[in-house]
mmCIF file of C-alpha atoms in Angstrom:
data_model
loop_
_atom_site.group_PDB
_atom_site.id
_atom_site.type_symbol
_atom_site.label_atom_id
_atom_site.label_comp_id
_atom_site.label_asym_id
_atom_site.label_seq_id
_atom_site.Cartn_x
_atom_site.Cartn_y
_atom_site.Cartn_z
ATOM 1 C CA MET B 1 63.381 3.651 -18.386
ATOM 2 C CA GLU B 2 61.475 0.501 -17.361
ATOM 3 C CA ILE B 3 61.125 -0.167 -13.629
ATOM 4 C CA GLU B 4 60.005 -3.338 -11.853
ATOM 5 C CA ARG B 5 59.581 -3.565 -8.076
ATOM 6 C CA ILE B 6 60.781 -7.007 -7.047
ATOM 7 C CA ASN B 7 60.022 -6.724 -3.323
ATOM 8 C CA GLU B 8 60.264 -4.241 -0.456
ATOM 9 C CA ASN B 9 64.063 -4.138 -0.610
ATOM 10 C CA THR B 10 64.787 -4.763 -4.282
ATOM 11 C CA VAL B 11 64.007 -2.972 -7.515
ATOM 12 C CA LYS B 12 65.035 -3.810 -11.079
ATOM 13 C CA PHE B 13 65.195 -1.324 -13.906
ATOM 14 C CA TYR B 14 66.271 -1.317 -17.532
ATOM 15 C CA ILE B 15 67.669 1.692 -19.360
ATOM 16 C CA SER B 16 68.517 1.689 -23.047
ATOM 17 C CA TYR B 17 71.629 3.301 -24.472
ATOM 18 C CA MET B 18 69.322 5.623 -26.399
ATOM 19 C CA ASP B 19 67.696 6.736 -23.148
ATOM 20 C CA ILE B 20 71.145 7.286 -21.643
ATOM 21 C CA GLU B 21 72.025 9.570 -24.545
ATOM 22 C CA ASP B 22 68.669 11.371 -24.268
ATOM 23 C CA ARG B 23 69.615 12.219 -20.692
ATOM 24 C CA GLY B 24 72.696 14.032 -21.964
ATOM 25 C CA PHE B 25 75.313 11.302 -21.428
ATOM 26 C CA GLU B 26 77.659 9.780 -23.983
ATOM 27 C CA ARG B 27 77.996 6.006 -23.785
ATOM 28 C CA GLU B 28 81.763 6.301 -23.359
ATOM 29 C CA GLU B 29 81.287 8.595 -20.358
ATOM 30 C CA ILE B 30 79.748 5.896 -18.201
ATOM 31 C CA TRP B 31 82.849 3.747 -18.759
ATOM 32 C CA TYR B 32 85.606 6.366 -18.432
ATOM 33 C CA ASN B 33 84.262 9.273 -16.358
ATOM 34 C CA ARG B 34 83.590 8.460 -12.711
ATOM 35 C CA GLU B 35 81.716 11.678 -11.979
ATOM 36 C CA ARG B 36 79.395 11.306 -14.964
ATOM 37 C CA SER B 37 78.740 7.612 -14.323
ATOM 38 C CA GLU B 38 77.791 8.354 -10.720
ATOM 39 C CA GLN B 39 75.648 11.259 -11.854
ATOM 40 C CA LEU B 40 73.757 8.966 -14.230
ATOM 41 C CA PHE B 41 73.262 6.333 -11.537
ATOM 42 C CA TRP B 42 71.829 8.735 -8.974
ATOM 43 C CA GLN B 43 69.665 10.345 -11.639
ATOM 44 C CA MET B 44 68.150 6.932 -12.332
ATOM 45 C CA MET B 45 67.725 6.303 -8.603
ATOM 46 C CA ASP B 46 65.861 9.626 -8.239
ATOM 47 C CA GLU B 47 63.406 8.428 -10.859
ATOM 48 C CA VAL B 48 63.074 5.000 -9.242
ATOM 49 C CA ASN B 49 62.406 6.651 -5.892
ATOM 50 C CA TYR B 50 59.801 8.959 -7.411
ATOM 51 C CA LYS B 51 57.942 6.200 -9.268
ATOM 52 C CA GLU B 52 58.263 3.346 -6.774
ATOM 53 C CA GLY B 53 58.990 5.050 -3.449
ATOM 54 C CA PHE B 54 62.271 3.163 -3.201
ATOM 55 C CA ASN B 55 64.217 5.098 -0.572
ATOM 56 C CA VAL B 56 67.971 4.661 -0.304
ATOM 57 C CA GLU B 57 68.751 3.723 3.285
ATOM 58 C CA GLY B 58 72.121 2.404 4.361
ATOM 59 C CA PRO B 59 74.300 0.163 2.181
ATOM 60 C CA LEU B 60 73.100 -0.830 -1.258
ATOM 61 C CA TRP B 61 74.025 -3.834 -3.355
ATOM 62 C CA ILE B 62 73.807 -3.398 -7.094
ATOM 63 C CA GLN B 63 73.973 -5.871 -9.966
ATOM 64 C CA VAL B 64 74.496 -4.615 -13.496
ATOM 65 C CA GLN B 65 74.074 -6.652 -16.670
ATOM 66 C CA ALA B 66 75.042 -5.221 -20.045
ATOM 67 C CA LEU B 67 72.534 -6.170 -22.718
ATOM 68 C CA GLU B 68 72.682 -5.549 -26.442
ATOM 69 C CA LYS B 69 70.700 -2.318 -26.333
ATOM 70 C CA GLY B 70 71.055 -1.165 -22.754
ATOM 71 C CA LEU B 71 71.710 -1.947 -19.106
ATOM 72 C CA GLU B 72 69.666 -3.987 -16.650
ATOM 73 C CA ILE B 73 70.286 -2.936 -13.055
ATOM 74 C CA ILE B 74 69.100 -4.573 -9.829
ATOM 75 C CA VAL B 75 69.374 -2.494 -6.646
ATOM 76 C CA THR B 76 68.865 -4.014 -3.194
ATOM 77 C CA ASN B 77 68.898 -2.399 0.231
ATOM 78 C CA ALA B 78 71.459 -4.601 2.003
ATOM 79 C CA ASN B 79 70.173 -6.623 4.924
ATOM 80 C CA ILE B 80 71.652 -5.813 8.317
ATOM 81 C CA SER B 81 72.816 -8.589 10.602
ATOM 82 C CA LYS B 82 72.357 -8.627 14.379
ATOM 83 C CA ASN B 83 75.816 -7.213 14.990
ATOM 84 C CA GLY B 84 75.126 -4.274 12.663
ATOM 85 C CA GLU B 85 77.257 -5.468 9.772
ATOM 86 C CA SER B 86 75.786 -5.645 6.282
ATOM 87 C CA ILE B 87 75.368 -9.119 4.829
ATOM 88 C CA GLN B 88 77.101 -9.471 1.484
ATOM 89 C CA LEU B 89 74.804 -10.676 -1.260
ATOM 90 C CA SER B 90 76.135 -13.410 -3.493
ATOM 91 C CA GLU B 91 77.417 -12.367 -6.903
ATOM 92 C CA GLU B 92 76.101 -14.151 -9.958
ATOM 93 C CA ASP B 93 78.337 -15.703 -12.530
ATOM 94 C CA GLY B 94 78.439 -14.451 -16.097
ATOM 95 C CA ASN B 95 77.893 -10.872 -17.168
ATOM 96 C CA THR B 96 76.527 -9.614 -13.850
ATOM 97 C CA SER B 97 78.570 -7.676 -11.289
ATOM 98 C CA GLY B 98 77.532 -7.101 -7.667
ATOM 99 C CA PHE B 99 78.987 -4.305 -5.546
ATOM 100 C CA SER B 100 78.277 -2.098 -2.574
ATOM 101 C CA VAL B 101 77.218 1.495 -3.206
ATOM 102 C CA ASN B 102 80.148 2.485 -0.982
ATOM 103 C CA LYS B 103 82.275 1.418 -3.901
ATOM 104 C CA ASN B 104 82.058 4.042 -6.644
ATOM 105 C CA ILE B 105 80.402 3.308 -9.948
ATOM 106 C CA GLU B 106 83.651 3.676 -11.861
ATOM 107 C CA ASN B 107 85.181 0.742 -9.991
ATOM 108 C CA MET B 108 82.151 -1.386 -10.807
ATOM 109 C CA LEU B 109 82.439 -0.592 -14.487
ATOM 110 C CA GLU B 110 86.143 -1.344 -14.430
ATOM 111 C CA GLU B 111 85.468 -4.750 -12.885
ATOM 112 C CA LYS B 112 82.718 -5.550 -15.362
ATOM 113 C CA PHE B 113 84.091 -4.261 -18.651
ATOM 114 C CA GLY B 114 87.771 -3.849 -17.913
ATOM 115 C CA LYS B 115 89.722 -0.598 -17.952
ATOM 116 C CA THR B 116 91.662 0.916 -20.816
ATOM 117 C CA ASN B 117 93.742 4.042 -20.957
ATOM 118 C CA GLU B 118 92.872 4.638 -24.588
ATOM 119 C CA LEU B 119 89.547 6.255 -25.493
ATOM 120 C CA ASP B 120 89.997 5.550 -29.180
ATOM 121 C CA ASP B 121 92.740 4.503 -31.533
ATOM 122 C CA GLU B 122 92.598 7.914 -33.202
ATOM 123 C CA THR B 123 92.067 9.967 -30.019
ATOM 124 C CA THR B 124 94.793 10.468 -27.432
ATOM 125 C CA GLU B 125 94.097 10.352 -23.716
ATOM 126 C CA GLU B 126 94.891 14.045 -23.480
ATOM 127 C CA GLU B 127 92.327 14.896 -26.153
ATOM 128 C CA GLY B 128 89.753 12.729 -24.410
ATOM 129 C CA ASN B 129 90.315 14.516 -21.109
ATOM 130 C CA GLU B 130 89.933 17.872 -22.822
ATOM 131 C CA GLU B 131 86.540 16.769 -24.152
ATOM 132 C CA LEU B 132 85.382 15.724 -20.682
ATOM 133 C CA GLU B 133 86.537 18.975 -19.111
ATOM 134 C CA ALA B 134 84.562 20.964 -21.676
ATOM 135 C CA ALA B 135 81.206 19.926 -20.221
ATOM 136 C CA ASN B 136 79.140 22.882 -19.061
ATOM 137 C CA LEU B 137 78.322 23.386 -15.409
ATOM 138 C CA TRP B 138 74.630 23.258 -14.515
ATOM 139 C CA ILE B 139 72.552 23.567 -11.365
ATOM 140 C CA ILE B 140 68.883 23.175 -10.393
ATOM 141 C CA VAL B 141 67.511 25.652 -7.855
ATOM 142 C CA LYS B 142 64.284 25.166 -5.899
ATOM 143 C CA PHE B 143 61.942 28.041 -5.009
ATOM 144 C CA LYS B 144 58.978 27.560 -2.668
ATOM 145 C CA ASP B 145 57.351 30.830 -3.788
ATOM 146 C CA PHE B 146 57.154 32.280 -7.285
ATOM 147 C CA GLU B 147 57.822 35.703 -5.744
ATOM 148 C CA ASP B 148 61.414 34.551 -5.167
ATOM 149 C CA VAL B 149 61.726 33.822 -8.898
ATOM 150 C CA ILE B 150 60.437 37.308 -9.695
ATOM 151 C CA GLN B 151 62.911 38.947 -7.342
ATOM 152 C CA LEU B 152 65.780 36.882 -8.774
ATOM 153 C CA SER B 153 64.847 37.831 -12.351
ATOM 154 C CA HIS B 154 65.025 41.529 -11.524
ATOM 155 C CA TYR B 155 68.264 41.039 -9.603
ATOM 156 C CA PHE B 156 69.851 39.546 -12.736
ATOM 157 C CA GLU B 157 68.527 42.133 -15.133
ATOM 158 C CA ASN B 158 71.702 42.071 -17.257
ATOM 159 C CA PHE B 159 72.129 38.289 -17.199
ATOM 160 C CA GLU B 160 70.844 37.449 -20.696
ATOM 161 C CA GLY B 161 73.049 35.185 -22.784
ATOM 162 C CA SER B 162 75.262 34.013 -19.913
ATOM 163 C CA ALA B 163 73.382 30.768 -19.276
ATOM 164 C CA GLU B 164 70.493 28.606 -20.396
ATOM 165 C CA GLU B 165 67.514 29.290 -18.112
ATOM 166 C CA THR B 166 64.497 26.957 -17.922
ATOM 167 C CA LEU B 167 61.767 27.201 -15.297
ATOM 168 C CA TYR B 168 59.611 24.263 -14.160
ATOM 169 C CA HIS B 169 56.749 23.722 -11.743
ATOM 170 C CA PHE B 170 56.761 20.404 -9.916
ATOM 171 C CA ASP B 171 55.288 19.124 -6.641
ATOM 172 C CA ASN B 172 54.058 22.556 -5.481
ATOM 173 C CA ALA B 173 57.441 24.235 -6.008
ATOM 174 C CA TYR B 174 59.338 26.022 -8.772
ATOM 175 C CA TYR B 175 62.635 24.765 -10.160
ATOM 176 C CA LEU B 176 65.125 26.736 -12.229
ATOM 177 C CA TYR B 177 67.591 24.883 -14.455
ATOM 178 C CA LEU B 178 70.721 26.947 -15.153
ATOM 179 C CA GLU B 179 73.426 25.729 -17.528
ATOM 180 C CA PHE B 180 76.426 28.019 -17.883
ATOM 181 C CA SER B 181 78.438 28.504 -21.034
ATOM 182 C CA GLN B 182 82.158 28.063 -20.444
ATOM 183 C CA ASP B 183 82.798 30.137 -23.548
ATOM 184 C CA LEU B 184 81.133 33.160 -21.909
ATOM 185 C CA LEU B 185 81.870 32.716 -18.212
ATOM 186 C CA ASP B 186 84.945 31.421 -16.416
ATOM 187 C CA GLU B 187 84.709 29.284 -13.266
ATOM 188 C CA ASN B 188 85.033 32.236 -10.889
ATOM 189 C CA ALA B 189 82.186 34.096 -12.591
ATOM 190 C CA GLN B 190 80.009 30.973 -12.532
ATOM 191 C CA GLU B 191 80.629 30.404 -8.828
ATOM 192 C CA ASP B 192 79.857 34.049 -8.093
ATOM 193 C CA ILE B 193 76.525 33.835 -9.913
ATOM 194 C CA ILE B 194 75.619 30.561 -8.210
ATOM 195 C CA SER B 195 76.250 32.018 -4.757
ATOM 196 C CA GLN B 196 73.969 34.952 -5.613
ATOM 197 C CA VAL B 197 71.242 32.670 -6.983
ATOM 198 C CA PHE B 198 71.263 30.663 -3.749
ATOM 199 C CA GLU B 199 70.295 33.827 -1.867
ATOM 200 C CA PHE B 200 66.840 33.441 -3.433
ATOM 201 C CA GLY B 201 66.489 29.635 -3.596
ATOM 202 C CA LYS B 202 68.245 26.474 -2.522
ATOM 203 C CA ASP B 203 70.116 23.730 -4.302
ATOM 204 C CA SER B 204 67.968 20.793 -5.440
ATOM 205 C CA GLU B 205 68.959 17.155 -5.942
ATOM 206 C CA LEU B 206 66.261 16.644 -8.571
ATOM 207 C CA THR B 207 67.415 15.992 -12.128
ATOM 208 C CA VAL B 208 66.354 17.885 -15.223
ATOM 209 C CA HIS B 209 65.231 14.579 -16.742
ATOM 210 C CA LEU B 210 62.755 14.055 -13.902
ATOM 211 C CA LEU B 211 61.499 17.637 -14.247
ATOM 212 C CA GLU B 212 61.082 17.226 -17.997
ATOM 213 C CA GLU B 213 59.084 14.029 -17.588
ATOM 214 C CA TYR B 214 56.941 14.829 -14.541
ATOM 215 C CA GLY B 215 57.056 18.592 -14.114
ATOM 216 C CA LYS B 216 55.437 21.404 -16.083
ATOM 217 C CA ARG B 217 57.752 23.592 -18.119
ATOM 218 C CA ILE B 218 56.789 27.244 -17.620
ATOM 219 C CA PHE B 219 59.542 29.025 -19.546
ATOM 220 C CA GLU B 220 61.780 27.055 -21.903
ATOM 221 C CA GLU B 221 64.410 29.772 -22.304
ATOM 222 C CA ASN B 222 65.220 33.345 -21.285
ATOM 223 C CA THR B 223 63.369 32.805 -18.020
ATOM 224 C CA PHE B 224 64.597 35.985 -16.335
ATOM 225 C CA GLU B 225 63.659 38.160 -19.294
ATOM 226 C CA GLN B 226 60.192 36.627 -19.606
ATOM 227 C CA VAL B 227 59.453 36.851 -15.884
ATOM 228 C CA ARG B 228 60.369 40.543 -15.919
ATOM 229 C CA LYS B 229 58.113 41.026 -18.939
ATOM 230 C CA TYR B 230 55.066 39.581 -17.217
ATOM 231 C CA PHE B 231 55.943 40.828 -13.737
ATOM 232 C CA PRO B 232 57.579 44.251 -14.135
ATOM 233 C CA ALA B 233 59.206 46.007 -11.207
ATOM 234 C CA LYS B 234 56.832 48.021 -9.091
ATOM 235 C CA ALA B 235 57.259 51.775 -9.377
#
């Protein structure tokens, strides 16, 4: 993703469709799935904040332009008038849409590209919804001390195969990426495991893409098993 700081309140960035897919998103998802489109947007904003120190404060105004190979996005912290009301930025003509962040990303995409109830001529809406619902649940957990990771690994001694486990080190903390398999665990089991994991760490708003690019991967898979191997339980 290419980022350009325009001024104190405005940043412009470009993301290709290939980069979007590398982040685990299908191009159709950003048009038809509100949750996934918002997830992509805030993932990009996390990276912009990390690289440029662009903090999100108050209302935002966003302009999106669809290019041949990707999206160009301009994000501006809205100015505040004397009476406390945000000043609406002017929208440009053509392919660019401006909108407040208080308006969800799905609405912006609908305004820009139009909305259709058909995902594909050969795919029914019901089939499309089934595909979206099949996405695996994932979380990222932050640990200040590696000892907490060790304790968690021994707590889940019989956890192998239930989820993808990747451990990162970033900014003087440890981050565990957990992606659950819906084929192996139902929603109740996933929620039960998550509540137990949060007894050892806390939920993080960082994205796995940011961790992959700027963090250090310690264990790519089977994190719990490998931690127990190198740090066995004390007799």
